[in-house]
PDB file of C-alpha atoms in Angstrom:
ATOM      1  CA  UNK T   1       8.961 -18.390  25.996  1.00 93.00           C
ATOM      2  CA  UNK T   2      11.760 -16.569  24.205  1.00 94.00           C
ATOM      3  CA  UNK T   3      13.906 -17.375  21.189  1.00 93.00           C
ATOM      4  CA  UNK T   4      16.859 -15.893  19.311  1.00 92.00           C
ATOM      5  CA  UNK T   5      18.307 -16.372  15.815  1.00 88.00           C
ATOM      6  CA  UNK T   6      20.787 -19.078  16.883  1.00 87.00           C
ATOM      7  CA  UNK T   7      20.818 -22.691  15.704  1.00 87.00           C
ATOM      8  CA  UNK T   8      19.729 -23.978  19.137  1.00 87.00           C
ATOM      9  CA  UNK T   9      16.544 -21.917  18.952  1.00 85.00           C
ATOM     10  CA  UNK T  10      15.865 -21.978  15.209  1.00 83.00           C
ATOM     11  CA  UNK T  11      17.535 -25.116  13.880  1.00 80.00           C
ATOM     12  CA  UNK T  12      18.091 -25.049  10.130  1.00 80.00           C
ATOM     13  CA  UNK T  13      16.408 -21.615   9.915  1.00 81.00           C
ATOM     14  CA  UNK T  14      19.045 -19.986  12.176  1.00 82.00           C
ATOM     15  CA  UNK T  15      19.993 -16.450  11.227  1.00 79.00           C
ATOM     16  CA  UNK T  16      17.335 -16.197   8.534  1.00 84.00           C
ATOM     17  CA  UNK T  17      14.080 -14.391   8.052  1.00 91.00           C
ATOM     18  CA  UNK T  18      10.850 -15.257   9.815  1.00 93.00           C
ATOM     19  CA  UNK T  19       8.226 -17.544   8.285  1.00 92.00           C
ATOM     20  CA  UNK T  20       6.447 -14.407   7.025  1.00 95.00           C
ATOM     21  CA  UNK T  21       9.627 -13.214   5.276  1.00 94.00           C
ATOM     22  CA  UNK T  22      10.473 -10.350   7.644  1.00 95.00           C
ATOM     23  CA  UNK T  23      13.728  -9.822   9.509  1.00 94.00           C
ATOM     24  CA  UNK T  24      13.016 -10.747  13.142  1.00 95.00           C
ATOM     25  CA  UNK T  25      13.359  -7.798  15.498  1.00 96.00           C
ATOM     26  CA  UNK T  26      13.564  -7.843  19.294  1.00 97.00           C
ATOM     27  CA  UNK T  27      10.667  -5.931  20.815  1.00 97.00           C
ATOM     28  CA  UNK T  28       8.463  -6.516  17.743  1.00 97.00           C
ATOM     29  CA  UNK T  29       8.524 -10.136  16.522  1.00 97.00           C
ATOM     30  CA  UNK T  30       6.625 -13.021  18.075  1.00 97.00           C
ATOM     31  CA  UNK T  31       6.128 -16.560  16.822  1.00 95.00           C
ATOM     32  CA  UNK T  32       2.626 -17.992  17.181  1.00 94.00           C
ATOM     33  CA  UNK T  33       0.555 -20.652  15.511  1.00 91.00           C
ATOM     34  CA  UNK T  34      -3.109 -20.056  14.810  1.00 88.00           C
ATOM     35  CA  UNK T  35      -3.029 -16.299  14.130  1.00 92.00           C
ATOM     36  CA  UNK T  36      -2.408 -14.675  10.741  1.00 94.00           C
ATOM     37  CA  UNK T  37       0.908 -12.949  10.098  1.00 96.00           C
ATOM     38  CA  UNK T  38       0.654  -9.255  10.911  1.00 96.00           C
ATOM     39  CA  UNK T  39      -1.723  -9.730  13.848  1.00 96.00           C
ATOM     40  CA  UNK T  40      -0.851  -7.408  16.739  1.00 97.00           C
ATOM     41  CA  UNK T  41      -0.897  -8.920  20.209  1.00 96.00           C
ATOM     42  CA  UNK T  42      -0.370  -7.292  23.588  1.00 97.00           C
ATOM     43  CA  UNK T  43       1.631  -9.017  26.319  1.00 95.00           C
ATOM     44  CA  UNK T  44       2.303  -7.186  29.607  1.00 94.00           C
ATOM     45  CA  UNK T  45       1.437  -3.830  28.035  1.00 96.00           C
ATOM     46  CA  UNK T  46       3.794  -4.277  25.066  1.00 97.00           C
ATOM     47  CA  UNK T  47       2.514  -4.722  21.517  1.00 98.00           C
ATOM     48  CA  UNK T  48       4.170  -7.328  19.288  1.00 97.00           C
ATOM     49  CA  UNK T  49       3.517  -8.492  15.723  1.00 97.00           C
ATOM     50  CA  UNK T  50       2.995 -12.128  14.734  1.00 97.00           C
ATOM     51  CA  UNK T  51       5.740 -12.610  12.132  1.00 97.00           C
ATOM     52  CA  UNK T  52       6.878 -16.172  12.742  1.00 95.00           C
ATOM     53  CA  UNK T  53       5.489 -19.618  13.503  1.00 92.00           C
ATOM     54  CA  UNK T  54       6.186 -21.334  16.779  1.00 81.00           C
ATOM     55  CA  UNK T  55       5.013 -24.489  18.422  1.00 74.00           C
ATOM     56  CA  UNK T  56       1.373 -25.437  18.097  1.00 76.00           C
ATOM     57  CA  UNK T  57      -1.125 -24.695  20.818  1.00 78.00           C
ATOM     58  CA  UNK T  58      -1.392 -21.579  22.923  1.00 82.00           C
ATOM     59  CA  UNK T  59       2.335 -20.846  23.140  1.00 89.00           C
ATOM     60  CA  UNK T  60       3.961 -17.558  22.168  1.00 94.00           C
ATOM     61  CA  UNK T  61       7.683 -17.238  21.471  1.00 94.00           C
ATOM     62  CA  UNK T  62       9.065 -13.700  21.822  1.00 95.00           C
ATOM     63  CA  UNK T  63      12.145 -12.893  19.731  1.00 95.00           C
ATOM     64  CA  UNK T  64      15.228 -11.549  21.547  1.00 96.00           C
ATOM     65  CA  UNK T  65      18.743 -10.762  20.301  1.00 95.00           C
ATOM     66  CA  UNK T  66      20.803 -13.413  22.079  1.00 94.00           C
ATOM     67  CA  UNK T  67      20.589 -16.984  23.327  1.00 94.00           C
ATOM     68  CA  UNK T  68      21.682 -15.960  26.824  1.00 96.00           C
ATOM     69  CA  UNK T  69      18.826 -13.434  26.969  1.00 95.00           C
ATOM     70  CA  UNK T  70      16.339 -16.108  25.826  1.00 94.00           C
ATOM     71  CA  UNK T  71      17.579 -18.479  28.532  1.00 94.00           C
ATOM     72  CA  UNK T  72      17.574 -15.779  31.232  1.00 94.00           C
ATOM     73  CA  UNK T  73      13.991 -14.723  30.450  1.00 93.00           C
ATOM     74  CA  UNK T  74      12.810 -18.327  30.518  1.00 89.00           C
ATOM     75  CA  UNK T  75       9.136 -19.251  30.386  1.00 91.00           C
ATOM     76  CA  UNK T  76       6.175 -17.320  31.795  1.00 89.00           C
ATOM     77  CA  UNK T  77       2.412 -17.608  31.758  1.00 92.00           C
ATOM     78  CA  UNK T  78       0.846 -14.306  30.693  1.00 92.00           C
ATOM     79  CA  UNK T  79      -2.399 -13.091  29.173  1.00 93.00           C
ATOM     80  CA  UNK T  80      -2.178 -12.392  25.447  1.00 93.00           C
ATOM     81  CA  UNK T  81      -4.627  -9.936  23.895  1.00 95.00           C
ATOM     82  CA  UNK T  82      -5.292  -9.446  20.180  1.00 95.00           C
ATOM     83  CA  UNK T  83      -5.238  -5.686  19.520  1.00 95.00           C
ATOM     84  CA  UNK T  84      -6.254  -5.525  15.845  1.00 72.00           C
TER      85      UNK T  84
END
């Protein structure tokens, strides 16, 4: 799934830093539980960095710049590969 820095996506943490203390960046930041911060993962040929915490389980939330973009991209099932 996808998320943005708005209150609908992030609740009380809206507009702030990630759980790891970084500034979330579209095209780089993903939220995952179960992997250490800084882990690189590949999804559809693109490498992202685990910088935030998402829902538990096998879900990955990819950071995007706007709520409309997050809604438009929706939810997909993809393979996720650890690259480091």
